[in-house]
JSON list of C-alpha atoms in Angstrom, two decimals:
[
{"chain": "A", "resi": 14, "resn": "MET", "atom": "CA", "xyz": [0.00, 0.00, 0.00]},
{"chain": "A", "resi": 15, "resn": "ASN", "atom": "CA", "xyz": [1.32, 3.44, -0.89]},
{"chain": "A", "resi": 16, "resn": "LYS", "atom": "CA", "xyz": [1.94, 5.86, 1.95]},
{"chain": "A", "resi": 17, "resn": "ILE", "atom": "CA", "xyz": [1.86, 9.61, 1.61]},
{"chain": "A", "resi": 18, "resn": "SER", "atom": "CA", "xyz": [2.82, 12.10, 4.28]},
{"chain": "A", "resi": 19, "resn": "ALA", "atom": "CA", "xyz": [0.27, 14.54, 5.66]},
{"chain": "A", "resi": 20, "resn": "PHE", "atom": "CA", "xyz": [2.53, 17.32, 4.34]},
{"chain": "A", "resi": 21, "resn": "ALA", "atom": "CA", "xyz": [2.27, 16.01, 0.76]},
{"chain": "A", "resi": 22, "resn": "ILE", "atom": "CA", "xyz": [-1.51, 15.56, 0.79]},
{"chain": "A", "resi": 23, "resn": "PRO", "atom": "CA", "xyz": [-2.35, 19.23, 0.06]},
{"chain": "A", "resi": 24, "resn": "SER", "atom": "CA", "xyz": [-0.02, 19.26, -2.98]},
{"chain": "A", "resi": 25, "resn": "VAL", "atom": "CA", "xyz": [-1.56, 16.11, -4.41]},
{"chain": "A", "resi": 26, "resn": "LEU", "atom": "CA", "xyz": [-5.06, 17.40, -3.73]},
{"chain": "A", "resi": 27, "resn": "ALA", "atom": "CA", "xyz": [-4.27, 20.62, -5.58]},
{"chain": "A", "resi": 28, "resn": "VAL", "atom": "CA", "xyz": [-3.28, 18.68, -8.72]},
{"chain": "A", "resi": 29, "resn": "PHE", "atom": "CA", "xyz": [-6.33, 16.49, -8.91]},
{"chain": "A", "resi": 30, "resn": "LEU", "atom": "CA", "xyz": [-8.87, 19.05, -7.74]},
{"chain": "A", "resi": 31, "resn": "ALA", "atom": "CA", "xyz": [-7.82, 21.15, -10.72]},
{"chain": "A", "resi": 32, "resn": "PHE", "atom": "CA", "xyz": [-9.08, 18.28, -12.93]},
{"chain": "A", "resi": 33, "resn": "ALA", "atom": "CA", "xyz": [-12.25, 17.92, -10.92]},
{"chain": "A", "resi": 34, "resn": "PHE", "atom": "CA", "xyz": [-13.91, 21.18, -11.81]},
{"chain": "A", "resi": 35, "resn": "THR", "atom": "CA", "xyz": [-13.27, 20.81, -15.55]},
{"chain": "A", "resi": 36, "resn": "SER", "atom": "CA", "xyz": [-14.40, 17.20, -15.94]},
{"chain": "A", "resi": 37, "resn": "LEU", "atom": "CA", "xyz": [-18.18, 17.19, -15.84]},
{"chain": "A", "resi": 38, "resn": "PRO", "atom": "CA", "xyz": [-19.61, 19.41, -18.62]},
{"chain": "A", "resi": 39, "resn": "ALA", "atom": "CA", "xyz": [-18.88, 16.94, -21.44]},
{"chain": "A", "resi": 40, "resn": "PHE", "atom": "CA", "xyz": [-21.24, 14.35, -19.95]},
{"chain": "A", "resi": 41, "resn": "ALA", "atom": "CA", "xyz": [-24.96, 14.70, -20.38]},
{"chain": "A", "resi": 42, "resn": "GLY", "atom": "CA", "xyz": [-27.86, 12.30, -20.17]},
{"chain": "A", "resi": 43, "resn": "ASP", "atom": "CA", "xyz": [-28.76, 9.41, -17.90]},
{"chain": "A", "resi": 44, "resn": "PHE", "atom": "CA", "xyz": [-26.87, 6.49, -19.41]},
{"chain": "A", "resi": 45, "resn": "ALA", "atom": "CA", "xyz": [-25.58, 4.32, -16.56]},
{"chain": "A", "resi": 46, "resn": "ASP", "atom": "CA", "xyz": [-26.83, 0.71, -16.37]},
{"chain": "A", "resi": 47, "resn": "HIS", "atom": "CA", "xyz": [-27.15, 0.63, -12.56]},
{"chain": "A", "resi": 48, "resn": "ALA", "atom": "CA", "xyz": [-28.30, 2.97, -9.81]},
{"chain": "A", "resi": 49, "resn": "PRO", "atom": "CA", "xyz": [-25.62, 5.41, -8.65]},
{"chain": "A", "resi": 50, "resn": "PRO", "atom": "CA", "xyz": [-23.69, 4.64, -5.46]},
{"chain": "A", "resi": 51, "resn": "GLY", "atom": "CA", "xyz": [-25.54, 5.91, -2.40]},
{"chain": "A", "resi": 52, "resn": "ASP", "atom": "CA", "xyz": [-22.34, 6.51, -0.48]},
{"chain": "A", "resi": 53, "resn": "PHE", "atom": "CA", "xyz": [-18.56, 6.58, -0.61]},
{"chain": "A", "resi": 54, "resn": "ARG", "atom": "CA", "xyz": [-16.82, 4.20, 1.79]},
{"chain": "A", "resi": 55, "resn": "GLY", "atom": "CA", "xyz": [-19.88, 4.08, 4.02]},
{"chain": "A", "resi": 56, "resn": "ILE", "atom": "CA", "xyz": [-20.48, 7.84, 4.11]},
{"chain": "A", "resi": 57, "resn": "ALA", "atom": "CA", "xyz": [-23.83, 8.64, 2.47]},
{"chain": "A", "resi": 58, "resn": "TRP", "atom": "CA", "xyz": [-24.11, 11.58, 0.10]},
{"chain": "A", "resi": 59, "resn": "GLY", "atom": "CA", "xyz": [-25.53, 14.53, 1.98]},
{"chain": "A", "resi": 60, "resn": "THR", "atom": "CA", "xyz": [-24.07, 13.47, 5.36]},
{"chain": "A", "resi": 61, "resn": "PRO", "atom": "CA", "xyz": [-23.39, 16.56, 7.48]},
{"chain": "A", "resi": 62, "resn": "LEU", "atom": "CA", "xyz": [-19.73, 17.33, 8.13]},
{"chain": "A", "resi": 63, "resn": "THR", "atom": "CA", "xyz": [-20.61, 17.70, 11.81]},
{"chain": "A", "resi": 64, "resn": "GLU", "atom": "CA", "xyz": [-21.34, 13.94, 11.96]},
{"chain": "A", "resi": 65, "resn": "LEU", "atom": "CA", "xyz": [-17.88, 12.99, 10.62]},
{"chain": "A", "resi": 66, "resn": "LYS", "atom": "CA", "xyz": [-15.31, 13.42, 13.38]},
{"chain": "A", "resi": 67, "resn": "ASP", "atom": "CA", "xyz": [-12.25, 12.18, 11.45]},
{"chain": "A", "resi": 68, "resn": "MET", "atom": "CA", "xyz": [-12.29, 14.82, 8.68]},
{"chain": "A", "resi": 69, "resn": "ILE", "atom": "CA", "xyz": [-9.29, 17.19, 8.52]},
{"chain": "A", "resi": 70, "resn": "PRO", "atom": "CA", "xyz": [-9.52, 20.45, 6.54]},
{"chain": "A", "resi": 71, "resn": "VAL", "atom": "CA", "xyz": [-7.13, 20.75, 3.60]},
{"chain": "A", "resi": 72, "resn": "PRO", "atom": "CA", "xyz": [-4.78, 23.48, 4.87]},
{"chain": "A", "resi": 73, "resn": "MET", "atom": "CA", "xyz": [-4.10, 25.14, 1.52]},
{"chain": "A", "resi": 74, "resn": "LYS", "atom": "CA", "xyz": [-5.75, 28.42, 0.61]},
{"chain": "A", "resi": 75, "resn": "GLY", "atom": "CA", "xyz": [-8.46, 27.99, -1.99]},
{"chain": "A", "resi": 76, "resn": "TYR", "atom": "CA", "xyz": [-9.72, 24.61, -0.74]},
{"chain": "A", "resi": 77, "resn": "LYS", "atom": "CA", "xyz": [-12.50, 25.80, 1.52]},
{"chain": "A", "resi": 78, "resn": "ASN", "atom": "CA", "xyz": [-14.92, 23.03, 2.49]},
{"chain": "A", "resi": 79, "resn": "THR", "atom": "CA", "xyz": [-12.45, 20.33, 1.35]},
{"chain": "A", "resi": 80, "resn": "TYR", "atom": "CA", "xyz": [-11.28, 17.65, 3.78]},
{"chain": "A", "resi": 81, "resn": "TYR", "atom": "CA", "xyz": [-9.27, 14.44, 3.99]},
{"chain": "A", "resi": 82, "resn": "ARG", "atom": "CA", "xyz": [-8.91, 11.60, 6.50]},
{"chain": "A", "resi": 83, "resn": "LYS", "atom": "CA", "xyz": [-5.56, 10.45, 7.90]},
{"chain": "A", "resi": 84, "resn": "SER", "atom": "CA", "xyz": [-6.84, 6.88, 8.13]},
{"chain": "A", "resi": 85, "resn": "GLU", "atom": "CA", "xyz": [-7.97, 6.73, 4.49]},
{"chain": "A", "resi": 86, "resn": "PRO", "atom": "CA", "xyz": [-7.24, 3.38, 2.79]},
{"chain": "A", "resi": 87, "resn": "LEU", "atom": "CA", "xyz": [-4.98, 4.12, -0.18]},
{"chain": "A", "resi": 88, "resn": "THR", "atom": "CA", "xyz": [-6.47, 1.49, -2.45]},
{"chain": "A", "resi": 89, "resn": "PHE", "atom": "CA", "xyz": [-9.50, 1.38, -4.72]},
{"chain": "A", "resi": 90, "resn": "GLY", "atom": "CA", "xyz": [-10.21, -2.21, -5.66]},
{"chain": "A", "resi": 91, "resn": "GLN", "atom": "CA", "xyz": [-6.83, -3.47, -6.90]},
{"chain": "A", "resi": 92, "resn": "ALA", "atom": "CA", "xyz": [-5.56, 0.04, -7.70]},
{"chain": "A", "resi": 93, "resn": "ASP", "atom": "CA", "xyz": [-3.19, 2.04, -5.53]},
{"chain": "A", "resi": 94, "resn": "ILE", "atom": "CA", "xyz": [-4.36, 5.59, -4.98]},
{"chain": "A", "resi": 95, "resn": "VAL", "atom": "CA", "xyz": [-2.57, 8.69, -3.71]},
{"chain": "A", "resi": 96, "resn": "SER", "atom": "CA", "xyz": [-5.32, 10.48, -1.78]},
{"chain": "A", "resi": 97, "resn": "VAL", "atom": "CA", "xyz": [-9.04, 11.07, -1.30]},
{"chain": "A", "resi": 98, "resn": "ALA", "atom": "CA", "xyz": [-10.64, 14.51, -0.86]},
{"chain": "A", "resi": 99, "resn": "TYR", "atom": "CA", "xyz": [-14.14, 15.11, 0.49]},
{"chain": "A", "resi": 100, "resn": "TYR", "atom": "CA", "xyz": [-15.98, 18.31, -0.51]},
{"chain": "A", "resi": 101, "resn": "PHE", "atom": "CA", "xyz": [-18.88, 19.63, 1.54]},
{"chain": "A", "resi": 102, "resn": "LYS", "atom": "CA", "xyz": [-21.45, 22.01, 0.06]},
{"chain": "A", "resi": 103, "resn": "LYS", "atom": "CA", "xyz": [-23.45, 23.87, 2.68]},
{"chain": "A", "resi": 104, "resn": "GLY", "atom": "CA", "xyz": [-22.02, 21.47, 5.25]},
{"chain": "A", "resi": 105, "resn": "LEU", "atom": "CA", "xyz": [-23.18, 18.30, 3.40]},
{"chain": "A", "resi": 106, "resn": "LEU", "atom": "CA", "xyz": [-21.03, 15.74, 1.55]},
{"chain": "A", "resi": 107, "resn": "ALA", "atom": "CA", "xyz": [-21.44, 16.61, -2.12]},
{"chain": "A", "resi": 108, "resn": "ARG", "atom": "CA", "xyz": [-18.30, 15.40, -3.87]},
{"chain": "A", "resi": 109, "resn": "VAL", "atom": "CA", "xyz": [-15.38, 13.01, -3.49]},
{"chain": "A", "resi": 110, "resn": "GLY", "atom": "CA", "xyz": [-12.20, 13.07, -5.54]},
{"chain": "A", "resi": 111, "resn": "ILE", "atom": "CA", "xyz": [-9.65, 10.26, -5.68]},
{"chain": "A", "resi": 112, "resn": "ALA", "atom": "CA", "xyz": [-6.14, 10.98, -6.96]},
{"chain": "A", "resi": 113, "resn": "PHE", "atom": "CA", "xyz": [-4.04, 8.22, -8.49]},
{"chain": "A", "resi": 114, "resn": "LYS", "atom": "CA", "xyz": [-0.70, 7.93, -10.27]},
{"chain": "A", "resi": 115, "resn": "GLY", "atom": "CA", "xyz": [-0.02, 5.90, -13.40]},
{"chain": "A", "resi": 116, "resn": "GLN", "atom": "CA", "xyz": [-2.12, 4.54, -16.22]},
{"chain": "A", "resi": 117, "resn": "ALA", "atom": "CA", "xyz": [-2.06, 1.03, -14.76]},
{"chain": "A", "resi": 118, "resn": "ASN", "atom": "CA", "xyz": [-4.06, 2.34, -11.81]},
{"chain": "A", "resi": 119, "resn": "GLN", "atom": "CA", "xyz": [-6.40, 4.20, -14.18]},
{"chain": "A", "resi": 120, "resn": "PHE", "atom": "CA", "xyz": [-7.16, 0.92, -15.97]},
{"chain": "A", "resi": 121, "resn": "LEU", "atom": "CA", "xyz": [-7.71, -0.94, -12.69]},
{"chain": "A", "resi": 122, "resn": "ILE", "atom": "CA", "xyz": [-10.12, 1.75, -11.44]},
{"chain": "A", "resi": 123, "resn": "LYS", "atom": "CA", "xyz": [-11.99, 1.88, -14.74]},
{"chain": "A", "resi": 124, "resn": "ASP", "atom": "CA", "xyz": [-12.29, -1.92, -14.91]},
{"chain": "A", "resi": 125, "resn": "LYS", "atom": "CA", "xyz": [-13.66, -2.08, -11.34]},
{"chain": "A", "resi": 126, "resn": "LEU", "atom": "CA", "xyz": [-16.26, 0.59, -12.06]},
{"chain": "A", "resi": 127, "resn": "ILE", "atom": "CA", "xyz": [-17.33, -1.02, -15.35]},
{"chain": "A", "resi": 128, "resn": "HIS", "atom": "CA", "xyz": [-17.73, -4.30, -13.46]},
{"chain": "A", "resi": 129, "resn": "ASP", "atom": "CA", "xyz": [-19.78, -2.55, -10.73]},
{"chain": "A", "resi": 130, "resn": "LEU", "atom": "CA", "xyz": [-21.82, -0.12, -12.87]},
{"chain": "A", "resi": 131, "resn": "GLY", "atom": "CA", "xyz": [-21.73, -1.37, -16.43]},
{"chain": "A", "resi": 132, "resn": "PRO", "atom": "CA", "xyz": [-20.17, 0.55, -19.32]},
{"chain": "A", "resi": 133, "resn": "GLY", "atom": "CA", "xyz": [-19.95, 4.33, -19.19]},
{"chain": "A", "resi": 134, "resn": "ARG", "atom": "CA", "xyz": [-19.14, 6.83, -21.90]},
{"chain": "A", "resi": 135, "resn": "GLN", "atom": "CA", "xyz": [-15.76, 8.00, -23.22]},
{"chain": "A", "resi": 136, "resn": "VAL", "atom": "CA", "xyz": [-15.38, 11.70, -24.08]},
{"chain": "A", "resi": 137, "resn": "GLY", "atom": "CA", "xyz": [-11.80, 12.66, -24.90]},
{"chain": "A", "resi": 138, "resn": "SER", "atom": "CA", "xyz": [-9.58, 11.66, -21.99]},
{"chain": "A", "resi": 139, "resn": "ARG", "atom": "CA", "xyz": [-12.59, 11.33, -19.67]},
{"chain": "A", "resi": 140, "resn": "TYR", "atom": "CA", "xyz": [-14.67, 8.26, -18.99]},
{"chain": "A", "resi": 141, "resn": "GLY", "atom": "CA", "xyz": [-17.80, 8.42, -16.89]},
{"chain": "A", "resi": 142, "resn": "TRP", "atom": "CA", "xyz": [-21.32, 7.66, -15.83]},
{"chain": "A", "resi": 143, "resn": "MET", "atom": "CA", "xyz": [-24.21, 10.10, -15.50]},
{"chain": "A", "resi": 144, "resn": "TRP", "atom": "CA", "xyz": [-27.52, 9.91, -13.69]},
{"chain": "A", "resi": 145, "resn": "LYS", "atom": "CA", "xyz": [-30.14, 12.59, -13.18]},
{"chain": "A", "resi": 146, "resn": "ASN", "atom": "CA", "xyz": [-28.48, 14.10, -10.08]},
{"chain": "A", "resi": 147, "resn": "PHE", "atom": "CA", "xyz": [-25.18, 12.25, -9.84]},
{"chain": "A", "resi": 148, "resn": "SER", "atom": "CA", "xyz": [-22.07, 11.68, -11.93]},
{"chain": "A", "resi": 149, "resn": "MET", "atom": "CA", "xyz": [-18.76, 9.82, -11.80]},
{"chain": "A", "resi": 150, "resn": "VAL", "atom": "CA", "xyz": [-15.83, 10.74, -14.05]},
{"chain": "A", "resi": 151, "resn": "ILE", "atom": "CA", "xyz": [-12.33, 9.32, -14.46]},
{"chain": "A", "resi": 152, "resn": "ASP", "atom": "CA", "xyz": [-9.72, 11.59, -16.04]},
{"chain": "A", "resi": 153, "resn": "PHE", "atom": "CA", "xyz": [-6.01, 11.11, -16.65]},
{"chain": "A", "resi": 154, "resn": "ASP", "atom": "CA", "xyz": [-3.25, 13.57, -17.59]},
{"chain": "A", "resi": 155, "resn": "THR", "atom": "CA", "xyz": [-0.54, 11.63, -19.41]},
{"chain": "A", "resi": 156, "resn": "ASP", "atom": "CA", "xyz": [1.92, 14.55, -19.15]},
{"chain": "A", "resi": 157, "resn": "LYS", "atom": "CA", "xyz": [1.70, 14.52, -15.33]},
{"chain": "A", "resi": 158, "resn": "ASP", "atom": "CA", "xyz": [1.08, 10.75, -15.08]},
{"chain": "A", "resi": 159, "resn": "MET", "atom": "CA", "xyz": [-1.74, 11.62, -12.64]},
{"chain": "A", "resi": 160, "resn": "GLY", "atom": "CA", "xyz": [-5.46, 11.11, -12.73]},
{"chain": "A", "resi": 161, "resn": "GLY", "atom": "CA", "xyz": [-8.60, 11.45, -10.72]},
{"chain": "A", "resi": 162, "resn": "LEU", "atom": "CA", "xyz": [-11.95, 9.82, -10.15]},
{"chain": "A", "resi": 163, "resn": "TYR", "atom": "CA", "xyz": [-14.71, 12.24, -9.14]},
{"chain": "A", "resi": 164, "resn": "TYR", "atom": "CA", "xyz": [-18.09, 11.46, -7.60]},
{"chain": "A", "resi": 165, "resn": "THR", "atom": "CA", "xyz": [-20.48, 14.45, -7.70]},
{"chain": "A", "resi": 166, "resn": "VAL", "atom": "CA", "xyz": [-23.99, 14.92, -6.32]},
{"chain": "A", "resi": 167, "resn": "GLU", "atom": "CA", "xyz": [-25.83, 17.67, -8.19]},
{"chain": "A", "resi": 168, "resn": "ASN", "atom": "CA", "xyz": [-28.79, 18.29, -5.87]},
{"chain": "A", "resi": 169, "resn": "LEU", "atom": "CA", "xyz": [-28.34, 17.66, -2.18]},
{"chain": "A", "resi": 170, "resn": "PRO", "atom": "CA", "xyz": [-31.26, 17.22, 0.18]},
{"chain": "A", "resi": 171, "resn": "LYS", "atom": "CA", "xyz": [-32.12, 20.30, 2.20]},
{"chain": "A", "resi": 172, "resn": "LYS", "atom": "CA", "xyz": [-30.75, 20.35, 5.75]}
]
């Protein structure tokens, strides 16, 4: 299992969060074979931050409402991952981003998700699944040898 120091986490998060906010617009329509995941690692979408005691704020400026967990498993199926970031909108879990290094890990992540969700759609370097209020996108930057998987809830329940 890969280990990453707490000091390095903000740098890695900065790289993959930059991908995160440019990944979704190319996907439209409800084309996934299965229902979207209702949670990420046991944390349901829309869970209040106040209920999650192990979340640590990302200390870098510009990452307001973004957190990580020191105890985060650094695997996703058979893939090794670098970090996981949790984004809270109005205090509720709305987005998760997973950073990974290397195309081998990209393929392992994609294969796991295709097995779990059925085929998605390829648009340029992005591959993903879209539902009415939820999306998942994998992106990879070959120049940086880094990629990300992003889970995004579009409409959260009201508090």
